[in-house]
Coordinates of N, CA and C in Angstrom, one line a residue:
Chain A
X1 N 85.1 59.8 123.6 CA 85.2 61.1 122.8 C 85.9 60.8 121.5
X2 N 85.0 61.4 120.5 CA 86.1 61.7 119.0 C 87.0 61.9 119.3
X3 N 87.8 61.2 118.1 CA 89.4 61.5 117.7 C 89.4 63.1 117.2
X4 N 90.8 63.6 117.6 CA 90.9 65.3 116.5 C 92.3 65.2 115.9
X5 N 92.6 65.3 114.4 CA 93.3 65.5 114.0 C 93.9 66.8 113.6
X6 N 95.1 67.1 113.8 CA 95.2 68.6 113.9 C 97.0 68.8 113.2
X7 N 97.0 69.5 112.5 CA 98.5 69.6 111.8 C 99.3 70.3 113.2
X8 N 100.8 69.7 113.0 CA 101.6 69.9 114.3 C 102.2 71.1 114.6
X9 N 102.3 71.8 113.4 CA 102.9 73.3 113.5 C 101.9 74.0 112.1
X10 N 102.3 75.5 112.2 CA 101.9 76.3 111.0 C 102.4 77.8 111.6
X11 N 102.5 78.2 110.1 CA 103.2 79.5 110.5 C 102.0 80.7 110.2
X12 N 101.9 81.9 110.3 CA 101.2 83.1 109.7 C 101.8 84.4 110.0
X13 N 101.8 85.4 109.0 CA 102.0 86.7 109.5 C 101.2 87.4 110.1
X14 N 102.2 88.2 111.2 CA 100.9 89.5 112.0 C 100.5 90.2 111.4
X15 N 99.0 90.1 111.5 CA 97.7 91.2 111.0 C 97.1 90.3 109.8
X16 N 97.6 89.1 109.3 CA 96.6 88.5 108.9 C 95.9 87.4 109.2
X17 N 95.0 86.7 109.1 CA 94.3 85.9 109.4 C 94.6 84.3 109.6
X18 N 94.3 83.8 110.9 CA 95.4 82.6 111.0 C 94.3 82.1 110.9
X19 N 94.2 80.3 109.9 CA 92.9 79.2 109.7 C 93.8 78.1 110.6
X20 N 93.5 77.7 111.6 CA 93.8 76.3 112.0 C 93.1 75.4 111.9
X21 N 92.7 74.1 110.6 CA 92.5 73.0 110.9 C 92.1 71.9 111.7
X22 N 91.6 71.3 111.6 CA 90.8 70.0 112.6 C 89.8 69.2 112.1
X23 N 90.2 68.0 111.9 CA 89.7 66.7 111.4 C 88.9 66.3 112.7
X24 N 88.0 66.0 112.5 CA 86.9 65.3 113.5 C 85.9 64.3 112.8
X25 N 86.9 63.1 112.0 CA 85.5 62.7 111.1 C 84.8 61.4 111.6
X26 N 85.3 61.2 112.9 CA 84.2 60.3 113.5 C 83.1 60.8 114.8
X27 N 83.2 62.1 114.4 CA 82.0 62.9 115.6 C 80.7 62.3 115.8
X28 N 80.2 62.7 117.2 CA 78.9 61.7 116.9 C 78.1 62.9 117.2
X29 N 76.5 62.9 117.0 CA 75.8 64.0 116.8 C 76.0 64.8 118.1
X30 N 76.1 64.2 119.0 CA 75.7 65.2 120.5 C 77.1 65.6 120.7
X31 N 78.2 65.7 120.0 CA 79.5 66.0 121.1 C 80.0 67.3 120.2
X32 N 80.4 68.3 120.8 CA 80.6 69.6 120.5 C 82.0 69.8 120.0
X33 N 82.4 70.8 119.3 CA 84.1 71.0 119.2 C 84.6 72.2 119.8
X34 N 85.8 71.9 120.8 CA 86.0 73.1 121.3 C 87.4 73.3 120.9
X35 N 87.6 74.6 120.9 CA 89.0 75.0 121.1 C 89.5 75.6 121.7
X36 N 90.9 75.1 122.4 CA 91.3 76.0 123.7 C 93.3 76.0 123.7
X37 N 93.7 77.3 123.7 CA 95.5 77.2 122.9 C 96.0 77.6 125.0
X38 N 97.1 77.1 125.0 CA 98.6 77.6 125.8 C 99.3 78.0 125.2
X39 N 99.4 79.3 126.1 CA 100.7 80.3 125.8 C 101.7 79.8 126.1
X40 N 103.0 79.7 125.7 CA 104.0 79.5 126.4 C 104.1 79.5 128.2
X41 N 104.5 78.7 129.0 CA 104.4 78.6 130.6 C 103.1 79.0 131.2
X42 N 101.5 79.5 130.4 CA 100.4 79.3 131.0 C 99.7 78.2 130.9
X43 N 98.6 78.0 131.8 CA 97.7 77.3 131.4 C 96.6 76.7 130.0
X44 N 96.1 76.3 130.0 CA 95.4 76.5 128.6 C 94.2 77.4 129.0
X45 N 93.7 78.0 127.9 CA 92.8 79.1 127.5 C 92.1 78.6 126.8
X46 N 90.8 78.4 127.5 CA 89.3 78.5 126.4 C 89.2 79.4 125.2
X47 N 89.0 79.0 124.0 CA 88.3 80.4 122.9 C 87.2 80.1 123.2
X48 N 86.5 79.1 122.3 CA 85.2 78.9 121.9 C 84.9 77.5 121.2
X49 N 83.5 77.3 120.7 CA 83.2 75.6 120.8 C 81.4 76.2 119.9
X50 N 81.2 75.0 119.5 CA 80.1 75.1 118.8 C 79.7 73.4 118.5
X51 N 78.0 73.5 118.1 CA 78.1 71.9 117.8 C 77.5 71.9 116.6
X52 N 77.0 72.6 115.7 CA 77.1 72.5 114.4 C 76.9 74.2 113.7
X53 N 76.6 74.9 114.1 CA 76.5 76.3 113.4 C 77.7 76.9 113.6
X54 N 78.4 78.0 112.6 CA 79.4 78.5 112.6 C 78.9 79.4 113.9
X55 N 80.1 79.8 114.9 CA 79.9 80.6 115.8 C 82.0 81.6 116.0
X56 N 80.6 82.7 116.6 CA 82.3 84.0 116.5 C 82.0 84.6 118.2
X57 N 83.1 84.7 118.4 CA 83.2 85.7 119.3 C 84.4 86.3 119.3
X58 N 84.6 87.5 120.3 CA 86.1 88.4 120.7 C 87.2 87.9 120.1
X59 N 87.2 86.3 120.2 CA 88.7 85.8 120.3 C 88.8 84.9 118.9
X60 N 87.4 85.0 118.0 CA 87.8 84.2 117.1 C 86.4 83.7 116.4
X61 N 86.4 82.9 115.2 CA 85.4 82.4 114.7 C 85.5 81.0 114.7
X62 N 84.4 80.1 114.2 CA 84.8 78.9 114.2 C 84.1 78.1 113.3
X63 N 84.4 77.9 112.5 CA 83.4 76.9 111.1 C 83.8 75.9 111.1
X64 N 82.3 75.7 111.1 CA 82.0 73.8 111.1 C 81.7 73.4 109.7
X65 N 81.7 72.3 109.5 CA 81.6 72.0 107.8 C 80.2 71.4 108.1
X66 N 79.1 71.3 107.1 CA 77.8 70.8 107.5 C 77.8 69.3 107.1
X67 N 79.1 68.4 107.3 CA 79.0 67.3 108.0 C 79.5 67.0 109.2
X68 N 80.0 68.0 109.6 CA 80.5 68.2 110.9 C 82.2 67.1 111.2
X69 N 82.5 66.9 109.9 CA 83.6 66.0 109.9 C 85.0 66.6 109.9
X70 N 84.9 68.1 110.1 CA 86.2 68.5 110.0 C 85.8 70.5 110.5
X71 N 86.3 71.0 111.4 CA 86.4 72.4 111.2 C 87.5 73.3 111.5
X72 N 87.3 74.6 111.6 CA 88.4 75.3 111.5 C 88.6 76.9 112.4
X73 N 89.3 76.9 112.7 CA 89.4 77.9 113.9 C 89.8 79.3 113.2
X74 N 89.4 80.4 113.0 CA 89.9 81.3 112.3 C 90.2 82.9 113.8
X75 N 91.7 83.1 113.7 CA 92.4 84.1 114.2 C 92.3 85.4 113.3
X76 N 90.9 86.3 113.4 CA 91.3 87.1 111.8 C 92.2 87.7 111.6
X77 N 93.1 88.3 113.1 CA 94.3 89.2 112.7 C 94.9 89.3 113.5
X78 N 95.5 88.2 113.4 CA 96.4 87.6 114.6 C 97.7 88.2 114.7
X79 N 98.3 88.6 116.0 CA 99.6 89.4 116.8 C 100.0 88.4 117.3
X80 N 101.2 88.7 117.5 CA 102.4 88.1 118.2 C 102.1 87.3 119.3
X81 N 100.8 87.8 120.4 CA 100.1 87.5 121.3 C 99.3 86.0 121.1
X82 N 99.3 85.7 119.8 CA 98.7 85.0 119.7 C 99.6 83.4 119.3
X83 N 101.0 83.7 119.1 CA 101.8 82.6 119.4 C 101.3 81.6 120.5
X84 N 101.1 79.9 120.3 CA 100.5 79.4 121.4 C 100.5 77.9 120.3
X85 N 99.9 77.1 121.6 CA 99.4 75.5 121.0 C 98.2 75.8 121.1
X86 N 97.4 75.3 119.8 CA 96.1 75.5 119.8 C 95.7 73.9 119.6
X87 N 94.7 73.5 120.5 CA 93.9 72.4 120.7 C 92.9 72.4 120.3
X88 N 92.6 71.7 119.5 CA 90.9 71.5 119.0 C 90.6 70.2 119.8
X89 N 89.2 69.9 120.8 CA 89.0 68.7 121.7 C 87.3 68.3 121.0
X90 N 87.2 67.5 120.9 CA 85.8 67.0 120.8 C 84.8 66.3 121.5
X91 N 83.7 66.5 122.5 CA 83.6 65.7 123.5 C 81.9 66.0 123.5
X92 N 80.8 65.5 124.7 CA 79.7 65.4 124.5 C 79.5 66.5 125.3
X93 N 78.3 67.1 125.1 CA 77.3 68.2 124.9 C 77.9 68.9 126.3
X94 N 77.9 70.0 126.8 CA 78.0 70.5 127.6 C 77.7 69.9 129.2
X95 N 78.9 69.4 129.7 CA 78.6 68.7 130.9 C 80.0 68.9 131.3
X96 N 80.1 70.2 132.7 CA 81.4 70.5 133.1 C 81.7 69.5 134.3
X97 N 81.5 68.3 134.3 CA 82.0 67.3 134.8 C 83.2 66.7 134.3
X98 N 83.1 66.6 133.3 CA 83.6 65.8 131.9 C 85.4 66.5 131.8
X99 N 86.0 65.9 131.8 CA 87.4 65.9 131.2 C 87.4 66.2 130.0
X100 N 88.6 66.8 129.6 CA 88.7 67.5 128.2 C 90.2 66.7 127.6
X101 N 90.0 66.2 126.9 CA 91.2 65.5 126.8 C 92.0 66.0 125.5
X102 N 93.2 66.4 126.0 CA 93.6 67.7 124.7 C 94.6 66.2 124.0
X103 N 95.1 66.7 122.6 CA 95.6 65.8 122.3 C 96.6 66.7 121.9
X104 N 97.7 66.5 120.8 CA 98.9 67.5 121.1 C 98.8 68.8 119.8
X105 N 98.1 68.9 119.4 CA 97.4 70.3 119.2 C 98.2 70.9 117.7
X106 N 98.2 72.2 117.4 CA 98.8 72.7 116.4 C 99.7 73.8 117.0
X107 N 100.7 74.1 116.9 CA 101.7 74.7 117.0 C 101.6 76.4 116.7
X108 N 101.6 77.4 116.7 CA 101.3 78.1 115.5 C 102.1 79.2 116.0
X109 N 102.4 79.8 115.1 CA 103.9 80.8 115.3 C 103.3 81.8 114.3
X110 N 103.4 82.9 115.2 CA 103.3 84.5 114.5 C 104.5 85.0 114.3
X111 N 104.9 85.5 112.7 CA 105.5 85.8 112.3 C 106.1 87.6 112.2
X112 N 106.3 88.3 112.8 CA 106.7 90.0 112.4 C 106.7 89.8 111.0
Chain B
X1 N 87.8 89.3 137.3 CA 88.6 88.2 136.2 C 88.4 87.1 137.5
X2 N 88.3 85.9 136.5 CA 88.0 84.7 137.3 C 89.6 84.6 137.4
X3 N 89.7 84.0 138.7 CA 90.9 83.1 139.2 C 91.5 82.3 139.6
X4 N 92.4 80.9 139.1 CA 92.5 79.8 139.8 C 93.9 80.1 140.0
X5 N 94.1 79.8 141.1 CA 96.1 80.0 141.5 C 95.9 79.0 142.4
X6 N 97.2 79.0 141.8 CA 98.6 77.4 142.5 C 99.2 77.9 143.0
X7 N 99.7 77.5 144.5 CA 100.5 77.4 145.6 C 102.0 78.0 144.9
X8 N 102.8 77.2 143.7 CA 104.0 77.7 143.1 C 103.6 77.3 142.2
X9 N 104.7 78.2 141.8 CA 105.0 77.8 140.1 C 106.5 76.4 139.9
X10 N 107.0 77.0 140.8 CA 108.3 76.2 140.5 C 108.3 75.2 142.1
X11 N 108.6 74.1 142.0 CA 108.9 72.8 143.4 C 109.9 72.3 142.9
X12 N 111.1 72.3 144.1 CA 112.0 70.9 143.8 C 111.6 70.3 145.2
X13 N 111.6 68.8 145.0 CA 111.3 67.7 145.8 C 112.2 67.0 146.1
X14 N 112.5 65.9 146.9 CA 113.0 65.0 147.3 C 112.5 63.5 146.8
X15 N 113.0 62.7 146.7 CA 112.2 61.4 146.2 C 111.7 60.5 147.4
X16 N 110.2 60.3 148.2 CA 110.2 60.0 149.5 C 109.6 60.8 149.6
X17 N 109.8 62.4 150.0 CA 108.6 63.3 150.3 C 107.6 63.1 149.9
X18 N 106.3 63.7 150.8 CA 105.1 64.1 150.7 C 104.7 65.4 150.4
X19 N 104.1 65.5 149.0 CA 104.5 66.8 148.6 C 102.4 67.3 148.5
X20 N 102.5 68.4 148.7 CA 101.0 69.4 148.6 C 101.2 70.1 147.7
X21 N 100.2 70.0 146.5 CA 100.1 70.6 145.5 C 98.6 71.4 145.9
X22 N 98.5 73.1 146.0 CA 97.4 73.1 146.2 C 96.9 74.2 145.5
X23 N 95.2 74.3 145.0 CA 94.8 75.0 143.7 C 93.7 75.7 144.8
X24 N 93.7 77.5 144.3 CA 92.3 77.8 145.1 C 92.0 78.3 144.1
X25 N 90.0 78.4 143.8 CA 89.5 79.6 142.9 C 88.4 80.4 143.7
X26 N 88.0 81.4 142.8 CA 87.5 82.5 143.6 C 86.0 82.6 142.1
X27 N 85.7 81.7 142.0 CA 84.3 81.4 140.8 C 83.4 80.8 141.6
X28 N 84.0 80.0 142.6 CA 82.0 79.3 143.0 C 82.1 77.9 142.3
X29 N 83.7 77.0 141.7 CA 83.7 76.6 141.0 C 82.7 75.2 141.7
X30 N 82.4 74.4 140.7 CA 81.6 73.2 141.4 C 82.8 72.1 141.3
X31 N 82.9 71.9 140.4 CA 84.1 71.0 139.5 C 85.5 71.4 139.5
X32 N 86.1 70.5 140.1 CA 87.7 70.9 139.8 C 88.6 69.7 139.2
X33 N 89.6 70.3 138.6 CA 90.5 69.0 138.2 C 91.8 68.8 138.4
X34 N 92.5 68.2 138.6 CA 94.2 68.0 138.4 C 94.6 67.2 137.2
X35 N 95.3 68.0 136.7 CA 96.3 67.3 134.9 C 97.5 67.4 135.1
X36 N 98.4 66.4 134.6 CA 99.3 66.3 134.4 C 99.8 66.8 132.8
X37 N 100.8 67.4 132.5 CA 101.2 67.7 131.3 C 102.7 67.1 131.0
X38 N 103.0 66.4 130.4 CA 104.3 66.0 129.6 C 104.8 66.0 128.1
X39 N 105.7 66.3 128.1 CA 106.3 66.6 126.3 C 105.8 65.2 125.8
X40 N 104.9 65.6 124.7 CA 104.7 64.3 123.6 C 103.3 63.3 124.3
X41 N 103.1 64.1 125.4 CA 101.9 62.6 126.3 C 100.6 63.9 126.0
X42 N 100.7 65.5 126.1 CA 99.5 66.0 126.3 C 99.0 66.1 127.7
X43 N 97.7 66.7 128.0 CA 97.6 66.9 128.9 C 96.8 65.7 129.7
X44 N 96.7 65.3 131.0 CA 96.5 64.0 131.2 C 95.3 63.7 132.6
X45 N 94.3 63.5 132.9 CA 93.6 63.9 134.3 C 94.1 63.1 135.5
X46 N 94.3 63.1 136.2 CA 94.7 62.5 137.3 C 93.5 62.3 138.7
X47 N 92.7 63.4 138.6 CA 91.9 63.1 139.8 C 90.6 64.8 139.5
X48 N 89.5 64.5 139.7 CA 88.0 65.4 139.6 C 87.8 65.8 140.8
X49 N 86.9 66.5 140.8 CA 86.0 66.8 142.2 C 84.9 67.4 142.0
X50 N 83.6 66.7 141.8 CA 82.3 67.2 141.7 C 81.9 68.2 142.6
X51 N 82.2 67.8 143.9 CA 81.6 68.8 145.1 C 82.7 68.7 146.5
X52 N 82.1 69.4 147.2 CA 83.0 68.8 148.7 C 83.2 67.4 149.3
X53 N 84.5 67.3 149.3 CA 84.4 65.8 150.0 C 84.1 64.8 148.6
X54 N 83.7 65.2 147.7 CA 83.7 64.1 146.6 C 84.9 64.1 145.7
X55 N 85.5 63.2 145.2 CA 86.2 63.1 144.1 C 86.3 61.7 143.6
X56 N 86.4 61.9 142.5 CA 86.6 60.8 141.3 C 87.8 60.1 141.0
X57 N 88.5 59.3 140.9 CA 89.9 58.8 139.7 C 89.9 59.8 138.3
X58 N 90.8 60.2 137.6 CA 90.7 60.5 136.3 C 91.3 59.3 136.0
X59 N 92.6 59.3 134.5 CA 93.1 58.5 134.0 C 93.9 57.6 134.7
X60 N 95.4 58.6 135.8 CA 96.5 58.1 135.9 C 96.2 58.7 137.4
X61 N 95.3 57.7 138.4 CA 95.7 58.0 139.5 C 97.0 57.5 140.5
X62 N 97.3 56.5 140.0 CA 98.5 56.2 140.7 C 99.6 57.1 141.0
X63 N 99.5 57.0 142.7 CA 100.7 57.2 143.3 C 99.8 58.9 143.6
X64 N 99.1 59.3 144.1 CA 98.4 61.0 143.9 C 97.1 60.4 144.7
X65 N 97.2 61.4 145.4 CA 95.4 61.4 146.0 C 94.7 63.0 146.0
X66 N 93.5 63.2 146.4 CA 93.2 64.5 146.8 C 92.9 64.9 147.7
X67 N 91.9 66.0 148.2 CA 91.7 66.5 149.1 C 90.3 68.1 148.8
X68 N 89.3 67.7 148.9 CA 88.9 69.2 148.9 C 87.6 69.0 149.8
X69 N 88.3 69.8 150.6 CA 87.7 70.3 152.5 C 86.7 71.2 152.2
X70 N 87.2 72.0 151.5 CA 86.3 73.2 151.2 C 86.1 73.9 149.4
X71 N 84.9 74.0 149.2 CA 84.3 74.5 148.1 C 85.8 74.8 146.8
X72 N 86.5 76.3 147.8 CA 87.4 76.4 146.4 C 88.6 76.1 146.8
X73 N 89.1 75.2 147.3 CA 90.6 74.7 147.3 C 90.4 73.1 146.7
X74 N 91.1 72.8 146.0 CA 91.4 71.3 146.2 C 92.8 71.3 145.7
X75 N 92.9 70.2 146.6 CA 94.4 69.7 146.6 C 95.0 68.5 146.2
X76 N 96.4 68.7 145.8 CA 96.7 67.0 145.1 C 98.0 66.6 145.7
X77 N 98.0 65.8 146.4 CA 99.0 64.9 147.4 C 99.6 64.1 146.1
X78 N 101.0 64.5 146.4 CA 102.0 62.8 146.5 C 102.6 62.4 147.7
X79 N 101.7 60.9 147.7 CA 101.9 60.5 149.0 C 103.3 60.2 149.4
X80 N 104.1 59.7 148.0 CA 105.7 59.6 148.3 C 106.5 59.6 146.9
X81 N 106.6 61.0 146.7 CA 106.7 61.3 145.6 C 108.3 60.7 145.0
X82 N 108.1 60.2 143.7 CA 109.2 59.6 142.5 C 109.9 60.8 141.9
X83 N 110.7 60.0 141.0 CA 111.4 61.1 139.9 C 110.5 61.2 138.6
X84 N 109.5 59.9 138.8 CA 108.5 60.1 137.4 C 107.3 61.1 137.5
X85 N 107.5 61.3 138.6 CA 106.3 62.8 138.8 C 107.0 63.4 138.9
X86 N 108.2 64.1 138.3 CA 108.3 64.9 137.7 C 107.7 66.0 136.1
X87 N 106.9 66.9 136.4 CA 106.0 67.2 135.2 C 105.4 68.7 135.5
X88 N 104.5 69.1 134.8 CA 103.9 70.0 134.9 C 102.8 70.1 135.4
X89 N 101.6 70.2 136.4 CA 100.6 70.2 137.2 C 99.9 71.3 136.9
X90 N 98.2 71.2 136.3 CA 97.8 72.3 136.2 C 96.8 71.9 137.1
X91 N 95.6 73.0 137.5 CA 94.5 72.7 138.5 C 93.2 73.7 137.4
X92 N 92.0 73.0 137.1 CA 91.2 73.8 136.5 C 90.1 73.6 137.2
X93 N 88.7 74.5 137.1 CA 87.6 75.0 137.9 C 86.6 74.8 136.4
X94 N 85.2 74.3 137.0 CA 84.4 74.6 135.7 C 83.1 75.1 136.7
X95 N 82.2 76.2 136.1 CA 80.7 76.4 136.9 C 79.7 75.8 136.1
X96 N 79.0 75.9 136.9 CA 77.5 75.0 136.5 C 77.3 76.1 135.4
X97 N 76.9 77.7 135.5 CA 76.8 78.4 134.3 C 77.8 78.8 133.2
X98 N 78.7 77.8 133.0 CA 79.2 77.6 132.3 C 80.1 76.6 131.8
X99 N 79.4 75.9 131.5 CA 79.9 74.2 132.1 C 80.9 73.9 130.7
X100 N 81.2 74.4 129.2 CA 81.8 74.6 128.3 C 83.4 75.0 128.5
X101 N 83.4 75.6 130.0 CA 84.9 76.4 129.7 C 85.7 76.7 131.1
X102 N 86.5 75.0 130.7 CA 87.5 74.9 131.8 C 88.5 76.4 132.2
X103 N 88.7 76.9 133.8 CA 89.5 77.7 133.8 C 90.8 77.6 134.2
X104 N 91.9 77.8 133.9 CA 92.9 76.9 134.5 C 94.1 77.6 134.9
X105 N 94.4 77.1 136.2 CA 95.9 77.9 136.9 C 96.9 78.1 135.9
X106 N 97.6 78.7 136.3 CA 99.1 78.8 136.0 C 100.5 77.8 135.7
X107 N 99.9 76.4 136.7 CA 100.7 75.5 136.8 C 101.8 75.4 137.6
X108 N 102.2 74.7 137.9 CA 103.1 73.9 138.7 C 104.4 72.8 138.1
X109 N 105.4 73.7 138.0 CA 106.1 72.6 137.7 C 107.3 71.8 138.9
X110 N 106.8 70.7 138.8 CA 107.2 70.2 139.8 C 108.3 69.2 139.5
X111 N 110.0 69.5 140.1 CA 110.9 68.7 140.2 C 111.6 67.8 141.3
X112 N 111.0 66.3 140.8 CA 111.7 65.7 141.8 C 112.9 65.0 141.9
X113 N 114.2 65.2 142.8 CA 115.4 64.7 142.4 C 115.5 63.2 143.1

């Protein structure tokens, strides 16, 4: 599986829009980017994952760059609730056999 | 709401004990996993389970085995549990209709003296 590079902390205020970062610049065509954050004492939490079209849902958007070498996780109006480690993982095409191998993620702190 | 739950949340152990870690879900899950979590290591696999009665090695099997009898339990043994399994234990579930998006307990943190 690709490497993911991911900054170790970041801050944002509540109600605006949190961008978290992610270097992926040795991806190979078939392997997807996903992102998935822990809350404090839970488990980790799926958002969402794409393998080269920008994709959105409930919990968030997700843009891919069209070399696929880097994308970005966008929180548009992010609460307090949203304090968490966020993981960006990169791995091959949808096959829930497969291990997810988180690396140590971005930090991200909602600010009042 | 889909759900995978752990036996506890909190274990203190013995060093020598045989300890049962056990995960049930209520999805139909096909796939299950056991991770280990530690400050600064990330999250780590320890052991899979494709189906009943099957399971795989993940990374760091040593010293851990499994167990899944039935569909939605699997279980993760220490056969004689250390002070270095001391850690956090999560158990996740993946379905075939959704093969993208691991679901995952609450965790276990498990202390061994």
């Amino acid at each position: 599986d690709a490497k993911t590079t991911q900054p170790p902390s970041m801050d944002c205020a509540e109600g605006r829009a949190a961008n978290l970062p992610c270097n992926h610049s040795t991806i190979s065509g078939n392997e997807y980017v996903y992102w998935y954050r822990q809350i404090h004492s839970q488990g980790p939490q799926y958002i969402i994952h794409g393998l080269k079209n920008n994709e959105t849902n409930e919990m968030a958007s997700l843009i891919i760059t069209e070399d696929r070498k880097s994308s970005t996780l966008i929180l548009p109006h992010a609460t307090l609730r949203d304090t968490a480690v966020y993981y960006c993982i990169v791995r091959v095409a949808n096959q829930g056999a497969q291990k997810l191998v988180f690396g140590q993620g971005t930090r991200l702190t909602i600010n009042p | 709401d889909v759900k995978v739950t752990q036996s506890s949340r909190y274990l203190v152990k013995r060093t020598g004990e045989k300890v049962f870690l056990e995960c049930v879900q209520d999805m139909d899950h096909e796939n299950m996993f056991w991770y280990r979590q530690d400050p600064g290591l990330g999250l780590r696999l320890i052991y899979f389970s494709y189906d009943v009665k099957m399971k795989e090695k993940g990374d760091i099997p040593e010293g851990y085995s499994v167990s899944r009898e039935k569909k939605e339990r699997f279980s993760l043994i220490l056969e004689s549990a250390s002070t270095n399994q001391t850690s956090m234990y999560l158990c996740a579930g993946v379905t075939s209709g959704r093969p993208y998006e691991q679901y995952f307990g609450p965790g276990t943190r498990l202390t061994v003296t």
